Amino acid sequence: MNTPRPNAPLAIPTGDGRDAVRRRPGGRSARVQVAVFEATIQLLAERGYEGLSIASIAERAGVHETSLYRRWKTKELLILEAIDRRVAQEIPVPDTGTLRSDLVAVLQSLRLFLQSREGQALFQTAVATLHLPELCALRQEHWRQRCAHLQILFDRAIARGELSPQVDCQFLLEMLSGIMYMRFFVVNEPVDEMLPERVVDLILSGAKPG
């Protein structure tokens, strides 16, 4: 008797009698989730928040509408999770070796993201849902999670002696990113590739040890 090899790919008999080797790169639920999130972001960019519905997302993603309601209940919950996923993809946590270059990299990623059609649509969605109290706690939780995700930048900087341990890191992030949002969505002034360096240098000058 032949003993199957450990971790060998599953052989599925084909209709003509041959064995076809099929590897499963991921579960169906993971693939469906990716399709749903992508459809959500695309439709936000195309139609805006008001023109978006669970039905349109389901149609674009090629899944049944009831499947989305079972998982997310409302379009707002789905949108927020899709935004969380996209932000994590577009603004990753860098490790360049210094706090300054790490923060510049973060702001450069944010700059490019906010310039994109998708980034602008996501920001407009956040503004459009400010009046919904049931989403306030979710937005706050999203920001807390994002700050916790980026905390490693500051922990490394403190360990290297680049940053005072007494610095309020969340407040520092708010100052850094707030300038970018002000330029893009309030005063509508140019945001060139040098702005992240100028912002980081100015703010870090007041956060150095001693």
CSV table of C-alpha atoms in Angstrom, one decimal:
chain,number,residue,atom,x,y,z
A,1,MET,CA,0.0,0.0,0.0
A,2,ASN,CA,1.3,3.5,-0.9
A,3,THR,CA,1.3,5.9,1.9
A,4,PRO,CA,0.4,9.5,0.9
A,5,ARG,CA,3.2,12.0,1.4
A,6,PRO,CA,2.7,14.5,4.2
A,7,ASN,CA,1.4,17.8,3.0
A,8,ALA,CA,1.0,16.5,-0.5
A,9,PRO,CA,-1.4,18.4,-2.7
A,10,LEU,CA,-4.9,16.9,-3.1
A,11,ALA,CA,-5.4,15.0,-6.3
A,12,ILE,CA,-8.9,15.5,-7.7
A,13,PRO,CA,-10.0,13.0,-10.4
A,14,THR,CA,-11.0,14.8,-13.6
A,15,GLY,CA,-13.8,13.9,-16.0
A,16,ASP,CA,-11.5,12.3,-18.5
A,17,GLY,CA,-9.9,10.0,-15.8
A,18,ARG,CA,-6.7,12.0,-15.3
A,19,ASP,CA,-5.6,13.3,-11.9
A,20,ALA,CA,-5.5,17.0,-11.6
A,21,VAL,CA,-3.5,18.6,-8.8
A,22,ARG,CA,-5.3,21.5,-7.2
A,23,ARG,CA,-3.9,23.7,-4.5
A,24,ARG,CA,-6.2,25.8,-2.4
A,25,PRO,CA,-4.4,29.2,-1.8
A,26,GLY,CA,-7.1,30.3,0.6
A,27,GLY,CA,-10.5,29.6,2.0
A,28,ARG,CA,-13.6,30.6,0.1
A,29,SER,CA,-14.7,33.0,2.9
A,30,ALA,CA,-11.3,34.9,2.7
A,31,ARG,CA,-11.7,35.2,-1.1
A,32,VAL,CA,-15.3,36.4,-0.8
A,33,GLN,CA,-14.2,39.0,1.8
A,34,VAL,CA,-11.5,40.4,-0.5
A,35,ALA,CA,-14.0,40.6,-3.3
A,36,VAL,CA,-16.6,42.4,-1.1
A,37,PHE,CA,-14.1,44.9,0.3
A,38,GLU,CA,-12.8,45.7,-3.2
A,39,ALA,CA,-16.3,46.1,-4.5
A,40,THR,CA,-17.1,48.4,-1.6
A,41,ILE,CA,-14.1,50.7,-2.3
A,42,GLN,CA,-14.7,50.8,-6.0
A,43,LEU,CA,-18.4,51.7,-5.6
A,44,LEU,CA,-17.5,54.4,-3.0
A,45,ALA,CA,-15.2,56.0,-5.5
A,46,GLU,CA,-17.7,55.7,-8.3
A,47,ARG,CA,-21.0,56.6,-6.6
A,48,GLY,CA,-20.1,58.1,-3.2
A,49,TYR,CA,-21.6,57.1,0.1
A,50,GLU,CA,-25.2,58.0,-0.6
A,51,GLY,CA,-25.2,56.1,-3.8
A,52,LEU,CA,-23.9,52.9,-2.2
A,53,SER,CA,-26.1,50.0,-1.0
A,54,ILE,CA,-25.6,46.5,0.2
A,55,ALA,CA,-27.4,45.3,-2.9
A,56,SER,CA,-25.0,47.1,-5.2
A,57,ILE,CA,-21.9,45.8,-3.3
A,58,ALA,CA,-23.3,42.2,-3.5
A,59,GLU,CA,-23.9,42.5,-7.2
A,60,ARG,CA,-20.4,43.9,-7.9
A,61,ALA,CA,-18.7,41.3,-5.7
A,62,GLY,CA,-20.8,38.4,-7.2
A,63,VAL,CA,-22.2,37.2,-3.8
A,64,HIS,CA,-25.7,37.0,-2.4
A,65,GLU,CA,-27.0,40.0,-0.6
A,66,THR,CA,-28.1,38.0,2.5
A,67,SER,CA,-24.5,36.9,3.0
A,68,LEU,CA,-23.5,40.5,3.5
A,69,TYR,CA,-26.3,41.3,5.9
A,70,ARG,CA,-25.4,38.2,7.9
A,71,ARG,CA,-21.8,39.4,8.3
A,72,TRP,CA,-22.1,43.2,8.5
A,73,LYS,CA,-25.8,44.0,9.2
A,74,THR,CA,-25.5,47.5,7.7
A,75,LYS,CA,-23.6,49.1,4.9
A,76,GLU,CA,-21.9,51.5,7.4
A,77,LEU,CA,-20.3,48.6,9.2
A,78,LEU,CA,-19.1,47.1,5.9
A,79,ILE,CA,-17.7,50.4,4.7
A,80,LEU,CA,-15.8,50.9,7.9
A,81,GLU,CA,-14.2,47.5,7.8
A,82,ALA,CA,-13.3,47.9,4.1
A,83,ILE,CA,-11.7,51.3,4.9
A,84,ASP,CA,-9.7,49.7,7.8
A,85,ARG,CA,-8.4,47.1,5.4
A,86,ARG,CA,-7.5,49.5,2.6
A,87,VAL,CA,-5.7,51.9,5.0
A,88,ALA,CA,-3.6,49.1,6.4
A,89,GLN,CA,-2.7,48.1,2.9
A,90,GLU,CA,-1.9,51.6,1.6
A,91,ILE,CA,-0.2,53.0,4.7
A,92,PRO,CA,2.0,50.2,6.1
A,93,VAL,CA,4.2,50.4,9.1
A,94,PRO,CA,7.8,51.1,7.9
A,95,ASP,CA,11.1,50.1,9.6
A,96,THR,CA,13.8,52.4,8.1
A,97,GLY,CA,16.1,52.6,11.1
A,98,THR,CA,15.2,56.1,12.4
A,99,LEU,CA,12.1,57.7,13.7
A,100,ARG,CA,12.4,60.6,11.3
A,101,SER,CA,12.5,58.5,8.2
A,102,ASP,CA,9.8,56.2,9.5
A,103,LEU,CA,7.4,59.1,10.0
A,104,VAL,CA,8.3,60.6,6.7
A,105,ALA,CA,7.5,57.3,5.0
A,106,VAL,CA,4.1,57.1,6.8
A,107,LEU,CA,3.2,60.7,5.7
A,108,GLN,CA,4.4,60.0,2.2
A,109,SER,CA,2.1,57.0,2.0
A,110,LEU,CA,-0.8,59.0,3.5
A,111,ARG,CA,-0.1,61.8,1.0
A,112,LEU,CA,-0.3,59.4,-2.0
A,113,PHE,CA,-3.4,57.7,-0.5
A,114,LEU,CA,-5.3,60.9,0.0
A,115,GLN,CA,-4.4,62.0,-3.5
A,116,SER,CA,-6.0,58.9,-4.9
A,117,ARG,CA,-9.6,58.7,-6.0
A,118,GLU,CA,-10.2,55.9,-3.4
A,119,GLY,CA,-8.6,57.9,-0.6
A,120,GLN,CA,-10.7,61.0,-1.3
A,121,ALA,CA,-13.9,58.9,-1.5
A,122,LEU,CA,-13.1,57.2,1.9
A,123,PHE,CA,-12.5,60.6,3.6
A,124,GLN,CA,-15.7,62.0,2.1
A,125,THR,CA,-17.5,58.9,3.5
A,126,ALA,CA,-16.1,59.5,6.9
A,127,VAL,CA,-17.5,63.1,6.8
A,128,ALA,CA,-20.8,62.0,5.5
A,129,THR,CA,-21.3,59.6,8.4
A,130,LEU,CA,-20.3,62.0,11.2
A,131,HIS,CA,-24.0,62.5,12.1
A,132,LEU,CA,-24.5,58.8,12.8
A,133,PRO,CA,-24.0,58.3,16.5
A,134,GLU,CA,-23.9,54.5,16.2
A,135,LEU,CA,-20.7,54.8,14.1
A,136,CYS,CA,-18.9,57.3,16.4
A,137,ALA,CA,-17.6,54.5,18.7
A,138,LEU,CA,-16.5,52.5,15.7
A,139,ARG,CA,-14.5,55.4,14.2
A,140,GLN,CA,-12.9,56.0,17.6
A,141,GLU,CA,-12.0,52.3,17.8
A,142,HIS,CA,-10.5,52.4,14.3
A,143,TRP,CA,-8.3,55.3,15.3
A,144,ARG,CA,-7.2,53.6,18.5
A,145,GLN,CA,-6.3,50.5,16.6
A,146,ARG,CA,-4.4,52.5,14.0
A,147,CYS,CA,-2.4,54.3,16.7
A,148,ALA,CA,-1.7,50.9,18.4
A,149,HIS,CA,-0.5,49.6,15.1
A,150,LEU,CA,1.9,52.4,14.7
A,151,GLN,CA,3.1,52.4,18.3
A,152,ILE,CA,6.0,50.2,17.4
A,153,LEU,CA,7.6,53.2,15.5
A,154,PHE,CA,7.7,55.1,18.8
A,155,ASP,CA,8.7,52.2,20.9
A,156,ARG,CA,11.8,51.6,18.6
A,157,ALA,CA,12.6,55.3,18.7
A,158,ILE,CA,12.5,55.4,22.5
A,159,ALA,CA,14.7,52.4,22.7
A,160,ARG,CA,17.2,54.1,20.4
A,161,GLY,CA,17.1,57.3,22.4
A,162,GLU,CA,15.5,59.4,19.7
A,163,LEU,CA,12.3,60.2,21.5
A,164,SER,CA,11.4,61.1,25.0
A,165,PRO,CA,9.3,58.4,26.8
A,166,GLN,CA,7.0,61.1,28.1
A,167,VAL,CA,5.8,62.0,24.6
A,168,ASP,CA,2.1,61.4,23.9
A,169,CYS,CA,2.5,59.3,20.8
A,170,GLN,CA,-1.2,59.5,19.8
A,171,PHE,CA,-1.2,63.3,20.0
A,172,LEU,CA,2.0,63.3,17.9
A,173,LEU,CA,0.3,61.2,15.2
A,174,GLU,CA,-2.7,63.5,15.3
A,175,MET,CA,-0.5,66.5,14.7
A,176,LEU,CA,1.4,64.8,11.9
A,177,SER,CA,-1.6,63.6,10.0
A,178,GLY,CA,-3.8,66.6,10.8
A,179,ILE,CA,-1.7,68.9,8.7
A,180,MET,CA,-2.1,66.6,5.7
A,181,TYR,CA,-5.9,66.5,6.0
A,182,MET,CA,-6.0,70.3,6.5
A,183,ARG,CA,-4.1,70.8,3.2
A,184,PHE,CA,-6.1,68.3,1.2
A,185,PHE,CA,-9.6,68.9,2.4
A,186,VAL,CA,-9.9,72.3,4.1
A,187,VAL,CA,-7.6,74.9,2.5
A,188,ASN,CA,-7.0,73.0,-0.7
A,189,GLU,CA,-3.4,73.9,-0.9
A,190,PRO,CA,-0.7,71.9,-2.8
A,191,VAL,CA,0.7,68.9,-1.0
A,192,ASP,CA,4.1,68.3,-2.6
A,193,GLU,CA,6.5,65.5,-1.8
A,194,MET,CA,8.6,67.7,0.5
A,195,LEU,CA,5.7,68.5,2.8
A,196,PRO,CA,6.1,65.3,4.9
A,197,GLU,CA,9.7,66.1,5.7
A,198,ARG,CA,8.9,69.6,6.6
A,199,VAL,CA,6.1,68.5,8.9
A,200,VAL,CA,8.1,65.7,10.6
A,201,ASP,CA,11.2,68.0,11.2
A,202,LEU,CA,9.1,70.7,12.7
A,203,ILE,CA,7.1,68.5,15.1
A,204,LEU,CA,10.0,66.3,16.1
A,205,SER,CA,12.0,69.3,17.1
A,206,GLY,CA,9.8,69.6,20.1
A,207,ALA,CA,9.7,65.9,21.0
A,208,LYS,CA,13.4,65.1,21.3
A,209,PRO,CA,14.8,63.9,24.6
A,210,GLY,CA,15.9,66.7,27.0
